[in-house]
Amino acid sequence: SQLEPGGRLAEDRKLQPYLDGAFGGAEACKQAILTDFFRHAFNGSGADNFMMAGSCIDGRLTSAWNWCSKLEKKPWYNVFKLAGF
């Protein structure tokens, strides 16, 4: 991971003030991303209705796609861009 100790973003001295100021550090940023992903990427969002949403693999994949489609609105979007996504 780019945000792991030894990762390119975590070790970049020019980015450390940004990561510290915006997220409380690289580890806190990683935790925020993972928390948001696991909270929203499998919740059935993106489906047409509740019955189609979360009970099958299609509903889960739709949720993950829906989460990815909203990355540009997340507070850590710039971190994704800096990591090359």
Coordinates of N, CA and C in Angstrom, one line a residue:
S1 N 0.8 -1.2 0.0 CA 0.0 0.0 0.0 C 0.9 1.3 0.0
Q2 N 0.4 2.2 -0.7 CA 1.2 3.5 -0.7 C 1.2 4.2 0.6
L3 N 0.2 3.9 1.5 CA 0.1 4.6 2.8 C 0.7 3.7 3.9
E4 N 1.2 2.5 3.6 CA 1.9 1.7 4.6 C 3.2 2.3 5.0
P5 N 3.7 2.0 6.2 CA 5.1 2.4 6.5 C 6.0 1.9 5.4
G6 N 6.8 2.8 4.9 CA 7.7 2.4 3.8 C 7.1 2.6 2.4
G7 N 5.8 2.9 2.4 CA 5.2 3.1 1.1 C 5.5 4.5 0.6
R8 N 5.4 4.7 -0.7 CA 5.9 5.9 -1.4 C 5.2 7.1 -0.8
L9 N 3.9 7.1 -0.6 CA 3.2 8.3 -0.1 C 3.5 8.6 1.4
A10 N 3.5 7.5 2.1 CA 3.8 7.6 3.6 C 5.2 8.1 3.9
E11 N 6.1 7.9 3.0 CA 7.5 8.3 3.3 C 7.9 9.6 2.6
D12 N 7.0 10.1 1.8 CA 7.3 11.4 1.1 C 7.3 12.6 2.0
R13 N 8.4 13.2 2.3 CA 8.5 14.3 3.3 C 7.6 15.5 2.9
K14 N 7.5 15.7 1.6 CA 6.7 16.8 1.1 C 5.2 16.6 1.3
L15 N 4.8 15.3 1.3 CA 3.3 15.0 1.5 C 3.0 14.8 3.0
Q16 N 3.9 14.6 3.9 CA 3.6 14.3 5.3 C 2.8 15.5 5.9
P17 N 3.2 16.8 5.7 CA 2.3 17.8 6.2 C 0.9 17.8 5.8
Y18 N 0.7 17.4 4.5 CA -0.7 17.3 4.0 C -1.4 16.2 4.7
L19 N -0.8 15.0 4.7 CA -1.4 13.8 5.3 C -1.7 14.1 6.8
D20 N -0.7 14.7 7.5 CA -0.9 15.0 8.9 C -2.0 16.0 9.2
G21 N -2.0 17.1 8.4 CA -3.0 18.1 8.6 C -4.4 17.7 8.2
A22 N -4.5 17.0 7.1 CA -5.9 16.6 6.6 C -6.5 15.4 7.3
F23 N -5.6 14.5 7.6 CA -6.1 13.2 8.1 C -5.5 12.7 9.5
G24 N -4.5 13.4 9.9 CA -3.9 13.0 11.2 C -2.7 12.0 10.9
G25 N -2.3 11.9 9.6 CA -1.2 11.0 9.3 C -1.6 10.0 8.2
A26 N -0.6 9.3 7.7 CA -0.9 8.3 6.7 C -1.7 7.1 7.2
E27 N -1.4 6.6 8.4 CA -2.2 5.5 8.9 C -3.7 5.9 9.1
A28 N -3.9 7.1 9.6 CA -5.3 7.5 9.8 C -6.0 7.7 8.5
C29 N -5.3 8.1 7.5 CA -5.9 8.3 6.1 C -6.3 6.9 5.6
K30 N -5.4 5.9 5.8 CA -5.7 4.6 5.3 C -6.9 4.0 6.0
Q31 N -7.0 4.2 7.3 CA -8.1 3.7 8.1 C -9.4 4.4 7.7
A32 N -9.4 5.7 7.4 CA -10.6 6.4 6.9 C -11.1 5.8 5.6
I33 N -10.1 5.5 4.7 CA -10.5 5.0 3.4 C -11.1 3.6 3.5
L34 N -10.4 2.7 4.3 CA -10.9 1.4 4.5 C -12.2 1.3 5.2
T35 N -12.4 2.2 6.2 CA -13.7 2.3 7.0 C -14.8 2.7 6.0
D36 N -14.6 3.7 5.2 CA -15.6 4.1 4.3 C -15.9 3.0 3.3
F37 N -14.9 2.4 2.8 CA -15.1 1.3 1.8 C -15.9 0.2 2.4
F38 N -15.5 -0.3 3.5 CA -16.3 -1.5 4.1 C -17.6 -1.1 4.6
R39 N -17.9 0.2 4.9 CA -19.2 0.6 5.3 C -20.1 0.8 4.1
H40 N -19.6 1.2 3.0 CA -20.5 1.5 1.9 C -20.4 0.6 0.6
A41 N -19.3 -0.1 0.5 CA -19.1 -0.8 -0.8 C -19.8 -2.2 -0.8
F42 N -20.5 -2.6 0.3 CA -21.2 -3.8 0.3 C -22.6 -3.7 0.9
N43 N -23.1 -2.5 0.8 CA -24.4 -2.2 1.4 C -25.6 -2.2 0.5
G44 N -25.4 -2.6 -0.7 CA -26.5 -2.7 -1.7 C -26.8 -1.4 -2.4
S45 N -26.1 -0.4 -2.1 CA -26.3 0.9 -2.8 C -26.0 0.7 -4.3
G46 N -26.7 1.5 -5.1 CA -26.5 1.4 -6.5 C -27.6 0.5 -7.2
A47 N -28.3 -0.3 -6.4 CA -29.3 -1.2 -7.0 C -30.6 -0.4 -7.2
D48 N -31.4 -1.0 -8.1 CA -32.7 -0.3 -8.4 C -33.7 -0.3 -7.2
N49 N -33.6 -1.4 -6.4 CA -34.5 -1.5 -5.2 C -33.9 -2.3 -4.2
F50 N -34.5 -2.3 -3.0 CA -34.0 -3.0 -1.8 C -33.9 -4.5 -2.1
M51 N -34.9 -5.1 -2.8 CA -34.9 -6.6 -3.0 C -33.7 -7.0 -3.9
M52 N -33.3 -6.2 -4.8 CA -32.1 -6.5 -5.7 C -30.8 -6.1 -5.1
A53 N -30.8 -5.4 -4.0 CA -29.6 -4.7 -3.5 C -28.5 -5.6 -2.9
G54 N -28.8 -6.3 -1.8 CA -27.7 -6.8 -1.1 C -27.6 -8.3 -0.9
S55 N -28.5 -9.1 -1.5 CA -28.6 -10.5 -1.2 C -27.8 -11.4 -2.1
C56 N -27.2 -10.8 -3.2 CA -26.5 -11.7 -4.1 C -25.2 -11.0 -4.5
I57 N -24.4 -11.7 -5.2 CA -23.1 -11.1 -5.6 C -23.3 -9.9 -6.6
D58 N -24.3 -9.9 -7.4 CA -24.5 -8.7 -8.3 C -24.8 -7.5 -7.5
G59 N -25.5 -7.6 -6.4 CA -25.8 -6.5 -5.5 C -24.6 -6.0 -4.9
R60 N -23.7 -6.9 -4.5 CA -22.4 -6.5 -3.8 C -21.5 -5.8 -4.8
L61 N -21.4 -6.3 -6.0 CA -20.6 -5.7 -7.1 C -21.1 -4.3 -7.5
T62 N -22.4 -4.2 -7.5 CA -23.0 -2.9 -7.8 C -22.7 -1.9 -6.7
S63 N -22.7 -2.3 -5.5 CA -22.3 -1.4 -4.4 C -20.9 -1.0 -4.5
A64 N -20.0 -1.9 -4.8 CA -18.6 -1.6 -4.9 C -18.4 -0.6 -6.1
W65 N -19.0 -0.9 -7.2 CA -18.9 0.0 -8.3 C -19.5 1.4 -8.0
N66 N -20.6 1.4 -7.3 CA -21.2 2.7 -6.8 C -20.2 3.5 -5.9
W67 N -19.5 2.8 -5.0 CA -18.6 3.4 -4.2 C -17.4 4.0 -5.0
C68 N -16.9 3.3 -5.9 CA -15.8 3.7 -6.8 C -16.2 4.9 -7.6
S69 N -17.5 5.0 -8.0 CA -18.0 6.1 -8.9 C -18.1 7.4 -8.1
K70 N -18.0 7.3 -6.8 CA -18.1 8.5 -6.0 C -16.8 8.9 -5.4
L71 N -15.7 8.4 -5.8 CA -14.4 8.7 -5.2 C -14.1 10.2 -5.3
E72 N -14.4 10.8 -6.4 CA -14.0 12.2 -6.5 C -14.7 13.1 -5.5
K73 N -15.7 12.6 -4.8 CA -16.4 13.4 -3.8 C -15.8 13.1 -2.4
K74 N -14.9 12.2 -2.2 CA -14.4 11.8 -0.9 C -13.2 12.7 -0.5
P75 N -13.1 13.0 0.8 CA -12.0 13.9 1.2 C -10.6 13.4 0.9
W76 N -10.4 12.1 0.7 CA -9.1 11.6 0.4 C -8.9 11.3 -1.1
Y77 N -9.7 11.9 -2.0 CA -9.6 11.7 -3.4 C -8.2 12.1 -3.9
N78 N -7.7 13.2 -3.4 CA -6.3 13.6 -3.8 C -5.3 12.6 -3.5
V79 N -5.5 11.8 -2.4 CA -4.5 10.8 -2.1 C -4.5 9.7 -3.1
F80 N -5.7 9.3 -3.6 CA -5.9 8.4 -4.7 C -5.1 8.9 -5.9
K81 N -5.3 10.1 -6.3 CA -4.7 10.7 -7.4 C -3.1 10.7 -7.3
L82 N -2.7 11.0 -6.1 CA -1.2 11.0 -5.9 C -0.6 9.6 -5.9
A83 N -1.5 8.6 -5.6 CA -1.0 7.2 -5.7 C -1.1 6.6 -7.1
G84 N -1.6 7.4 -8.1 CA -1.6 7.0 -9.4 C -2.9 6.4 -9.9
F85 N -4.0 6.5 -9.2 CA -5.3 6.0 -9.6 C -6.0 7.0 -10.4

